[in-house]
Amino acid sequence: MEVIILPSEKDCAKLGGQLIFDLVKENPACVLGLATGSTPVSLYKELIRLHKENDLSFSNVTSFNLDEYIGLSGDHPCSYRYFMQEQLFDSVDINLKSTHVPNGLANNIEAECDSYEQSILEVGGIDLQILGIGSDGHIGFNEPCSSLSSRTRMKTLTGETIKDNARFFESENEVPRHCITMGVGTILDTKSVLLFAFGEGKSDVISKAIEGPISSMVPASALQLHPNVKVILDEPAASKLVNIDYYKEVYANRPSS
Ligand code: PGA
């Protein structure tokens, strides 16, 4: 794991944008794994800026989102398909047919999950996965105790996640209880990962995920097994890490590429 600590969320988004810019320039037909929630919003703004000002084209990019609520249609303002349209897809030149978000209204959820996994395999896997982290340690909607080899499937949200996400809904009661999410195993199969976390509120879970033991109680800790992860943090999110000085030194003295 490479832990990169920068002064602000804006700096983190800029770095993330640059890394994605470099990947798309090198491989215009790359496959991106996308995330929702508050965390990636600043990154998506940066990607839109790079698209408008620096000629970054998504026209040949394929994308797969991590998860979707069961029971919400793509045009429901709280669905993750809607979020992606609003925050990124409508402002760049990505071909909507190449964007994938699990179908939360599928009649046969198991078949939807299997076909989602199959679609990822058919394009050769995900080149770069963007992740946030839940305050309970989830990645995607892989809640504590998720199998670390799980694949795309239905999950039940924890009370903590329902509370965290209630801010997007009119009330806590409206938050769907179930979702479809890529599994921890699906995420571990991606070729590279950028995990972002901002704010003091994420500092406890970040220290558990990065410096704690690998445990299904903190699904993000499974990323310690992934060979190519960059964790990009602002100062407050990094504030409880034991090795903070070391991570800063490594980054400050990184070899020039
Ligand atoms: P947040 O959620 O970005 O809204 O904090 C992160 C997550 O639940 O993965």
Coordinates of C-alpha atoms and ligand atoms in Angstrom, one line a residue:
M1 CA 0.0 0.0 0.0
E2 CA 1.2 3.5 -0.8
V3 CA -0.2 6.0 1.7
I4 CA -0.2 9.5 0.3
I5 CA -1.1 12.4 2.7
L6 CA -1.8 15.8 1.3
P7 CA -2.9 19.0 2.9
S8 CA -6.4 19.2 1.6
E9 CA -9.2 17.3 -0.2
K10 CA -8.6 19.5 -3.2
D11 CA -4.9 18.4 -3.4
C12 CA -6.1 14.7 -3.2
A13 CA -8.6 15.2 -6.0
K14 CA -6.0 16.9 -8.2
L15 CA -3.6 14.0 -7.7
G16 CA -6.4 11.4 -8.4
G17 CA -7.4 13.4 -11.5
Q18 CA -3.8 13.3 -12.7
L19 CA -3.4 9.6 -12.2
I20 CA -6.7 8.9 -14.1
F21 CA -5.6 11.4 -16.8
D22 CA -2.3 9.5 -17.2
L23 CA -4.1 6.1 -17.4
V24 CA -6.7 7.3 -19.9
K25 CA -4.0 8.9 -22.1
E26 CA -2.0 5.7 -22.1
N27 CA -5.0 3.5 -22.6
P28 CA -8.0 5.4 -23.9
A29 CA -10.1 2.2 -23.8
C30 CA -9.3 1.5 -20.1
V31 CA -11.9 0.2 -17.6
L32 CA -12.6 2.4 -14.6
G33 CA -14.4 1.2 -11.4
L34 CA -16.4 4.1 -10.0
A35 CA -17.7 4.9 -6.6
T36 CA -20.5 7.2 -5.2
G37 CA -20.9 9.0 -1.9
S38 CA -19.4 12.4 -0.8
T39 CA -15.8 11.3 -1.2
P40 CA -15.5 11.0 -5.0
V41 CA -17.4 14.3 -5.7
S42 CA -14.2 16.5 -5.7
L43 CA -12.4 13.9 -7.9
Y44 CA -15.3 13.9 -10.5
K45 CA -15.2 17.7 -10.5
E46 CA -11.5 17.5 -11.3
L47 CA -12.1 14.9 -14.1
I48 CA -14.7 17.2 -15.6
R49 CA -12.2 20.1 -15.5
L50 CA -9.6 17.9 -17.2
H51 CA -12.1 16.9 -19.8
K52 CA -13.0 20.6 -20.5
E53 CA -9.7 22.2 -20.2
N54 CA -7.1 19.5 -20.9
D55 CA -8.7 17.4 -23.6
L56 CA -9.3 14.4 -21.5
S57 CA -11.7 12.1 -23.4
F58 CA -13.7 9.3 -21.9
S59 CA -15.2 8.4 -25.3
N60 CA -13.6 4.9 -25.3
V61 CA -13.6 4.3 -21.5
T62 CA -15.8 1.6 -20.0
S63 CA -17.0 2.0 -16.4
F64 CA -18.5 -0.2 -13.6
N65 CA -19.9 1.2 -10.5
L66 CA -19.4 -0.5 -7.2
D67 CA -23.0 -0.7 -6.0
E68 CA -26.7 0.3 -6.2
Y69 CA -29.6 0.3 -3.9
I70 CA -32.2 -2.4 -4.4
G71 CA -35.6 -1.0 -5.2
L72 CA -34.6 2.4 -6.7
S73 CA -34.8 3.0 -10.4
G74 CA -32.0 4.8 -12.2
D75 CA -34.0 8.0 -12.4
H76 CA -34.6 8.1 -8.6
P77 CA -32.6 11.1 -7.3
C78 CA -31.0 8.9 -4.6
S79 CA -30.0 6.1 -6.9
Y80 CA -26.4 5.7 -7.7
R81 CA -27.1 5.7 -11.4
Y82 CA -28.7 9.1 -11.0
F83 CA -25.7 10.3 -8.9
M84 CA -23.2 9.2 -11.6
Q85 CA -25.2 11.0 -14.3
E86 CA -25.3 14.2 -12.3
Q87 CA -21.8 14.1 -10.9
L88 CA -19.8 12.9 -13.9
F89 CA -21.5 11.2 -16.9
D90 CA -23.6 14.2 -18.1
S91 CA -20.6 16.5 -18.1
V92 CA -18.0 14.3 -20.0
D93 CA -18.1 12.5 -23.3
I94 CA -18.4 8.9 -22.0
N95 CA -20.6 6.6 -24.0
L96 CA -23.5 5.8 -21.7
K97 CA -23.7 2.3 -23.2
S98 CA -20.3 1.7 -21.8
T99 CA -21.3 2.7 -18.2
H100 CA -22.5 0.0 -15.9
V101 CA -24.3 0.4 -12.6
P102 CA -26.1 -2.7 -11.1
N103 CA -29.8 -2.7 -11.8
G104 CA -31.5 -2.2 -8.4
L105 CA -34.9 -3.1 -10.0
A106 CA -33.8 -6.4 -11.5
N107 CA -36.4 -9.2 -11.1
N108 CA -33.8 -11.7 -10.5
I109 CA -31.1 -10.2 -8.3
E110 CA -28.9 -13.2 -8.3
A111 CA -28.9 -13.3 -12.1
E112 CA -28.1 -9.6 -12.2
C113 CA -25.1 -10.0 -9.9
D114 CA -23.8 -13.0 -12.0
S115 CA -24.1 -11.0 -15.2
Y116 CA -22.4 -8.0 -13.7
E117 CA -19.4 -10.2 -12.8
Q118 CA -19.5 -11.7 -16.3
S119 CA -19.5 -8.2 -17.9
I120 CA -16.4 -7.2 -15.9
L121 CA -14.7 -10.4 -17.1
E122 CA -15.7 -9.8 -20.7
V123 CA -13.9 -6.4 -20.9
G124 CA -10.8 -7.9 -19.3
G125 CA -11.3 -6.7 -15.8
I126 CA -11.1 -3.2 -14.1
D127 CA -7.9 -1.3 -14.6
L128 CA -8.4 1.3 -11.9
Q129 CA -10.9 1.2 -9.1
I130 CA -11.9 4.3 -7.2
L131 CA -13.0 3.7 -3.6
G132 CA -14.3 5.6 -0.6
I133 CA -14.5 4.0 2.8
G134 CA -17.5 3.8 5.1
S135 CA -17.2 4.7 8.8
D136 CA -17.8 1.0 9.5
G137 CA -15.0 0.0 7.2
H138 CA -17.0 -1.0 4.2
I139 CA -15.8 -0.7 0.6
G140 CA -18.6 -0.8 -1.9
F141 CA -21.4 -1.9 0.4
N142 CA -19.3 -4.8 1.8
E143 CA -20.3 -4.4 5.4
P144 CA -18.4 -5.8 8.4
C145 CA -18.2 -9.6 8.3
S146 CA -18.4 -9.7 4.5
S147 CA -16.4 -12.6 3.1
L148 CA -13.1 -11.3 1.9
S149 CA -13.5 -13.5 -1.2
S150 CA -17.1 -12.3 -1.9
R151 CA -18.3 -11.5 -5.4
T152 CA -21.1 -9.2 -6.6
R153 CA -24.2 -10.0 -4.6
M154 CA -27.1 -8.7 -2.5
K155 CA -26.2 -7.3 0.9
T156 CA -28.1 -5.8 3.8
L157 CA -26.9 -2.4 5.0
T158 CA -25.8 -1.9 8.6
G159 CA -27.6 0.6 10.9
E160 CA -24.4 2.7 10.8
T161 CA -24.5 2.9 7.0
I162 CA -28.2 3.6 7.0
K163 CA -27.6 6.5 9.4
D164 CA -24.6 7.8 7.4
N165 CA -26.6 7.7 4.1
A166 CA -29.8 9.2 5.5
R167 CA -28.4 12.7 4.7
F168 CA -29.1 11.9 1.0
F169 CA -32.7 11.0 1.7
E170 CA -35.7 12.8 3.2
S171 CA -35.5 10.5 6.3
E172 CA -33.7 7.5 7.6
N173 CA -36.8 5.4 6.9
E174 CA -36.4 6.0 3.2
V175 CA -32.9 4.6 2.9
P176 CA -33.3 1.2 1.2
R177 CA -32.1 -1.7 3.5
H178 CA -30.7 -3.8 0.7
C179 CA -28.2 -3.2 -2.1
I180 CA -26.2 -5.0 -4.9
T181 CA -22.5 -4.6 -4.4
M182 CA -19.3 -5.9 -6.0
G183 CA -17.7 -8.2 -3.5
V184 CA -14.4 -7.8 -1.7
G185 CA -13.0 -10.5 -4.0
T186 CA -14.2 -8.5 -7.0
I187 CA -12.4 -5.4 -5.8
L188 CA -9.3 -7.4 -5.0
D189 CA -9.2 -8.6 -8.6
T190 CA -9.0 -5.0 -10.0
K191 CA -5.6 -4.1 -11.4
S192 CA -5.1 -1.0 -9.3
V193 CA -7.0 0.9 -6.6
L194 CA -7.2 4.5 -5.4
L195 CA -8.9 4.8 -2.0
F196 CA -9.7 8.3 -0.9
A197 CA -10.7 9.5 2.6
F198 CA -11.2 13.0 3.9
G199 CA -11.9 14.5 7.3
E200 CA -11.3 13.6 10.9
G201 CA -14.4 11.5 10.9
K202 CA -12.6 8.9 8.8
S203 CA -9.4 8.8 10.8
D204 CA -10.3 5.9 13.1
V205 CA -11.4 3.6 10.3
I206 CA -8.5 4.6 8.1
S207 CA -6.0 3.6 10.9
K208 CA -7.8 0.3 11.3
A209 CA -7.9 -0.4 7.6
I210 CA -4.3 0.5 6.9
E211 CA -2.4 -0.4 10.1
G212 CA -4.8 -2.9 11.8
P213 CA -5.0 -6.6 11.1
I214 CA -6.7 -7.9 8.0
S215 CA -10.2 -8.7 9.2
S216 CA -13.7 -9.1 7.7
M217 CA -14.8 -6.8 10.6
V218 CA -13.0 -4.0 8.6
P219 CA -13.6 -5.1 5.0
A220 CA -11.3 -2.3 3.7
S221 CA -8.3 -4.0 5.5
A222 CA -8.5 -6.6 2.8
L223 CA -6.8 -4.1 0.5
Q224 CA -3.6 -4.9 2.4
L225 CA -3.6 -8.0 0.2
H226 CA -3.9 -6.0 -3.1
P227 CA -0.6 -5.5 -4.9
N228 CA -1.3 -2.0 -6.2
V229 CA -3.2 0.4 -3.9
K230 CA -2.7 4.1 -3.4
V231 CA -4.5 5.5 -0.3
I232 CA -4.9 9.2 -0.8
L233 CA -5.8 11.1 2.4
D234 CA -6.1 14.6 3.6
E235 CA -4.3 15.5 6.9
P236 CA -7.3 15.0 9.2
A237 CA -8.2 11.6 7.8
A238 CA -4.5 10.5 8.3
S239 CA -4.2 12.0 11.7
K240 CA -4.5 8.7 13.7
L241 CA -1.9 6.7 11.6
V242 CA 1.1 5.5 13.6
N243 CA 3.5 5.7 10.7
I244 CA 2.4 9.1 9.4
D245 CA 6.0 10.5 9.3
Y246 CA 7.2 7.5 7.3
Y247 CA 4.4 7.7 4.7
K248 CA 5.2 11.4 4.2
E249 CA 8.9 10.7 3.9
V250 CA 8.3 7.9 1.3
Y251 CA 6.1 10.2 -0.7
A252 CA 8.4 13.2 -0.5
N253 CA 11.4 11.0 -1.6
R254 CA 9.5 9.0 -4.3
P255 CA 11.6 8.2 -7.3
S256 CA 10.8 10.5 -10.3
S257 CA 9.1 8.6 -13.0
Ligands
PGA1 P1 -18.8 8.9 1.8 O1 -19.1 7.3 1.9 O2 -17.9 9.1 0.7 O3 -20.2 9.5 1.6 O4 -18.2 9.2 3.1 C1 -18.1 6.4 1.6 C2 -18.6 5.0 1.5 O5 -19.6 4.7 2.1 O6 -18.0 4.2 0.8

